[in-house]
PDB file of C-alpha atoms in Angstrom:
ATOM      1  CA  MET A   1      22.963  54.160  71.414  1.00 56.00           C
ATOM      2  CA  SER A   2      25.653  56.614  70.372  1.00 61.00           C
ATOM      3  CA  ASP A   3      25.170  59.754  68.667  1.00 60.00           C
ATOM      4  CA  LYS A   4      26.714  58.367  65.540  1.00 62.00           C
ATOM      5  CA  THR A   5      24.666  55.385  65.416  1.00 61.00           C
ATOM      6  CA  ARG A   6      21.434  57.489  66.138  1.00 63.00           C
ATOM      7  CA  SER A   7      22.358  59.790  63.267  1.00 63.00           C
ATOM      8  CA  LYS A   8      22.777  56.958  61.073  1.00 68.00           C
ATOM      9  CA  THR A   9      19.495  55.602  61.978  1.00 68.00           C
ATOM     10  CA  LYS A  10      17.856  58.541  61.027  1.00 76.00           C
ATOM     11  CA  GLU A  11      19.391  59.110  57.801  1.00 81.00           C
ATOM     12  CA  LYS A  12      17.822  55.624  57.121  1.00 80.00           C
ATOM     13  CA  GLU A  13      14.764  56.436  58.380  1.00 84.00           C
ATOM     14  CA  LEU A  14      14.477  59.404  55.893  1.00 87.00           C
ATOM     15  CA  LEU A  15      15.780  57.628  53.285  1.00 93.00           C
ATOM     16  CA  ILE A  16      13.189  55.076  53.373  1.00 95.00           C
ATOM     17  CA  ILE A  17      10.447  57.848  53.604  1.00 95.00           C
ATOM     18  CA  SER A  18      11.897  59.777  50.514  1.00 95.00           C
ATOM     19  CA  LYS A  19      11.889  56.382  48.705  1.00 96.00           C
ATOM     20  CA  PHE A  20       8.145  55.846  49.808  1.00 97.00           C
ATOM     21  CA  GLN A  21       7.178  59.091  48.424  1.00 96.00           C
ATOM     22  CA  GLN A  22       8.502  58.055  44.987  1.00 97.00           C
ATOM     23  CA  LEU A  23       6.852  55.033  45.097  1.00 97.00           C
ATOM     24  CA  ILE A  24       3.651  57.085  45.521  1.00 97.00           C
ATOM     25  CA  ILE A  25       4.472  59.547  42.616  1.00 97.00           C
ATOM     26  CA  TYR A  26       5.127  56.315  40.301  1.00 97.00           C
ATOM     27  CA  VAL A  27       2.151  54.737  41.392  1.00 96.00           C
ATOM     28  CA  TYR A  28       0.132  57.512  40.572  1.00 94.00           C
ATOM     29  CA  SER A  29       1.521  57.654  37.111  1.00 94.00           C
ATOM     30  CA  LEU A  30       0.851  54.035  36.597  1.00 95.00           C
ATOM     31  CA  LEU A  31      -2.745  54.506  38.106  1.00 95.00           C
ATOM     32  CA  ARG A  32      -3.636  57.049  35.270  1.00 92.00           C
ATOM     33  CA  LYS A  33      -3.593  53.898  33.064  1.00 89.00           C
ATOM     34  CA  TYR A  34      -6.309  52.009  34.686  1.00 95.00           C
ATOM     35  CA  PRO A  35      -9.536  51.965  32.802  1.00 94.00           C
ATOM     36  CA  SER A  36     -12.115  54.173  34.174  1.00 92.00           C
ATOM     37  CA  SER A  37     -14.022  51.007  35.456  1.00 91.00           C
ATOM     38  CA  GLU A  38     -11.180  50.366  38.148  1.00 90.00           C
ATOM     39  CA  LYS A  39     -10.676  53.545  39.379  1.00 84.00           C
ATOM     40  CA  HIS A  40     -13.068  53.181  42.226  1.00 89.00           C
ATOM     41  CA  THR A  41     -11.925  49.640  42.961  1.00 94.00           C
ATOM     42  CA  LEU A  42      -8.838  48.208  42.594  1.00 96.00           C
ATOM     43  CA  ALA A  43      -7.183  51.815  41.741  1.00 96.00           C
ATOM     44  CA  SER A  44      -8.791  53.449  45.157  1.00 95.00           C
ATOM     45  CA  GLU A  45      -7.800  50.367  47.120  1.00 96.00           C
ATOM     46  CA  THR A  46      -4.268  50.663  46.025  1.00 97.00           C
ATOM     47  CA  LYS A  47      -4.281  54.492  46.767  1.00 96.00           C
ATOM     48  CA  LYS A  48      -5.656  53.597  50.078  1.00 97.00           C
ATOM     49  CA  CYS A  49      -2.991  50.791  51.041  1.00 97.00           C
ATOM     50  CA  LEU A  50      -0.296  52.987  49.849  1.00 97.00           C
ATOM     51  CA  PHE A  51      -1.300  55.918  52.097  1.00 97.00           C
ATOM     52  CA  ASP A  52      -1.915  53.806  54.931  1.00 98.00           C
ATOM     53  CA  ALA A  53       1.518  52.213  54.693  1.00 97.00           C
ATOM     54  CA  PHE A  54       3.104  55.480  54.567  1.00 97.00           C
ATOM     55  CA  GLU A  55       0.970  57.142  57.694  1.00 97.00           C
ATOM     56  CA  SER A  56       2.512  53.705  59.288  1.00 97.00           C
ATOM     57  CA  LEU A  57       5.895  54.425  58.134  1.00 96.00           C
ATOM     58  CA  LEU A  58       5.610  58.306  59.677  1.00 95.00           C
ATOM     59  CA  TYR A  59       4.132  56.737  62.748  1.00 96.00           C
ATOM     60  CA  ALA A  60       6.827  54.492  63.305  1.00 95.00           C
ATOM     61  CA  LYS A  61       9.402  57.128  62.822  1.00 92.00           C
ATOM     62  CA  LYS A  62       8.010  59.278  65.332  1.00 93.00           C
ATOM     63  CA  ALA A  63       7.354  56.536  67.857  1.00 92.00           C
ATOM     64  CA  TYR A  64       9.481  56.309  71.094  1.00 89.00           C
ATOM     65  CA  GLY A  65       9.037  52.632  72.318  1.00 91.00           C
ATOM     66  CA  LYS A  66      10.405  49.921  70.386  1.00 92.00           C
ATOM     67  CA  ASN A  67       7.499  47.636  70.604  1.00 94.00           C
ATOM     68  CA  VAL A  68       4.940  50.497  69.243  1.00 95.00           C
ATOM     69  CA  LYS A  69       7.658  51.231  66.508  1.00 95.00           C
ATOM     70  CA  ILE A  70       8.133  47.487  65.496  1.00 95.00           C
ATOM     71  CA  LYS A  71       4.273  47.241  65.185  1.00 97.00           C
ATOM     72  CA  HIS A  72       3.537  50.367  62.856  1.00 97.00           C
ATOM     73  CA  LEU A  73       6.732  48.935  60.731  1.00 96.00           C
ATOM     74  CA  ASN A  74       4.836  45.455  60.681  1.00 96.00           C
ATOM     75  CA  ASP A  75       1.730  47.523  59.402  1.00 97.00           C
ATOM     76  CA  VAL A  76       3.880  48.407  56.494  1.00 97.00           C
ATOM     77  CA  ASP A  77       5.021  45.215  55.406  1.00 97.00           C
ATOM     78  CA  VAL A  78       1.565  44.051  55.360  1.00 97.00           C
ATOM     79  CA  LYS A  79       0.361  46.918  53.054  1.00 98.00           C
ATOM     80  CA  LEU A  80       3.150  45.902  51.064  1.00 97.00           C
ATOM     81  CA  SER A  81       2.725  42.879  50.411  1.00 97.00           C
ATOM     82  CA  SER A  82      -1.145  44.051  49.788  1.00 97.00           C
ATOM     83  CA  LEU A  83       0.174  46.144  47.165  1.00 97.00           C
ATOM     84  CA  THR A  84       2.430  43.320  45.636  1.00 96.00           C
ATOM     85  CA  ILE A  85      -0.982  41.505  44.943  1.00 97.00           C
ATOM     86  CA  TYR A  86      -2.557  44.669  43.399  1.00 97.00           C
ATOM     87  CA  ILE A  87      -0.227  44.820  40.923  1.00 96.00           C
ATOM     88  CA  ARG A  88      -0.219  41.564  39.989  1.00 97.00           C
ATOM     89  CA  ILE A  89      -3.669  41.938  39.180  1.00 96.00           C
ATOM     90  CA  ALA A  90      -3.185  45.127  37.390  1.00 96.00           C
ATOM     91  CA  LEU A  91      -0.546  42.934  35.171  1.00 97.00           C
ATOM     92  CA  LYS A  92      -3.165  39.900  34.584  1.00 97.00           C
ATOM     93  CA  ASN A  93      -5.545  42.260  33.792  1.00 96.00           C
ATOM     94  CA  ASN A  94      -3.281  44.234  31.310  1.00 95.00           C
ATOM     95  CA  TYR A  95      -3.680  47.582  33.381  1.00 96.00           C
ATOM     96  CA  ILE A  96       0.264  47.796  33.135  1.00 96.00           C
ATOM     97  CA  ASN A  97       2.464  46.430  31.143  1.00 97.00           C
ATOM     98  CA  ALA A  98       5.737  43.902  32.191  1.00 97.00           C
ATOM     99  CA  ARG A  99       8.100  46.795  32.407  1.00 97.00           C
ATOM    100  CA  ASN A 100       5.663  48.908  34.696  1.00 97.00           C
ATOM    101  CA  TYR A 101       5.381  45.692  36.764  1.00 97.00           C
ATOM    102  CA  LYS A 102       8.714  45.118  37.204  1.00 97.00           C
ATOM    103  CA  ALA A 103       9.878  48.671  38.077  1.00 97.00           C
ATOM    104  CA  TRP A 104       7.104  48.961  41.017  1.00 96.00           C
ATOM    105  CA  SER A 105       7.757  45.593  42.203  1.00 96.00           C
ATOM    106  CA  TYR A 106      11.662  46.501  42.312  1.00 97.00           C
ATOM    107  CA  LYS A 107      10.697  49.877  44.779  1.00 97.00           C
ATOM    108  CA  ILE A 108       8.465  47.542  46.737  1.00 97.00           C
ATOM    109  CA  THR A 109      11.357  45.282  47.247  1.00 96.00           C
ATOM    110  CA  ASP A 110      13.657  47.921  47.939  1.00 96.00           C
ATOM    111  CA  ILE A 111      11.552  49.522  50.472  1.00 97.00           C
ATOM    112  CA  SER A 112      10.927  46.233  52.038  1.00 96.00           C
ATOM    113  CA  ASN A 113      14.501  45.519  52.515  1.00 96.00           C
ATOM    114  CA  MET A 114      14.935  48.816  53.992  1.00 95.00           C
ATOM    115  CA  LEU A 115      12.044  47.748  56.361  1.00 95.00           C
ATOM    116  CA  GLY A 116      13.476  44.905  57.265  1.00 94.00           C
ATOM    117  CA  SER A 117      16.913  46.444  58.508  1.00 93.00           C
ATOM    118  CA  TRP A 118      14.804  49.020  60.618  1.00 92.00           C
ATOM    119  CA  VAL A 119      13.123  46.105  62.182  1.00 93.00           C
ATOM    120  CA  ASN A 120      16.167  44.295  62.911  1.00 93.00           C
ATOM    121  CA  GLU A 121      17.727  47.452  64.370  1.00 90.00           C
ATOM    122  CA  CYS A 122      14.896  47.920  66.589  1.00 89.00           C
ATOM    123  CA  LEU A 123      15.283  44.364  67.642  1.00 89.00           C
ATOM    124  CA  ALA A 124      18.992  44.617  68.448  1.00 87.00           C
ATOM    125  CA  ARG A 125      18.449  47.412  71.161  1.00 76.00           C
TER     126      ARG A 125
END
């Protein structure tokens, strides 16, 4: 892999981490809208899912082996799928509005697309 390609890969990795941090901040602002009865259930599960995914993302960034990196990236993908279900539940129960749902979904889709590119890059090596 050339230095230029390696540099672009590092930039993409940093961008997805930055986008994920923005997602966490956005989600935290929405979780404040959840009723207190959900603070220890859906809100708690959503937070756990977010941070588990973020941790897997960081592990993937640090991993050297292609298979290990792909394993962590797949873990992130599964967590993002779980988040999608959590936000549907939140919308259905009126904890968030349609605008919040759309923005949150867009952020997840954006990260998922970047994640897919990263996995494809790993597989191409």
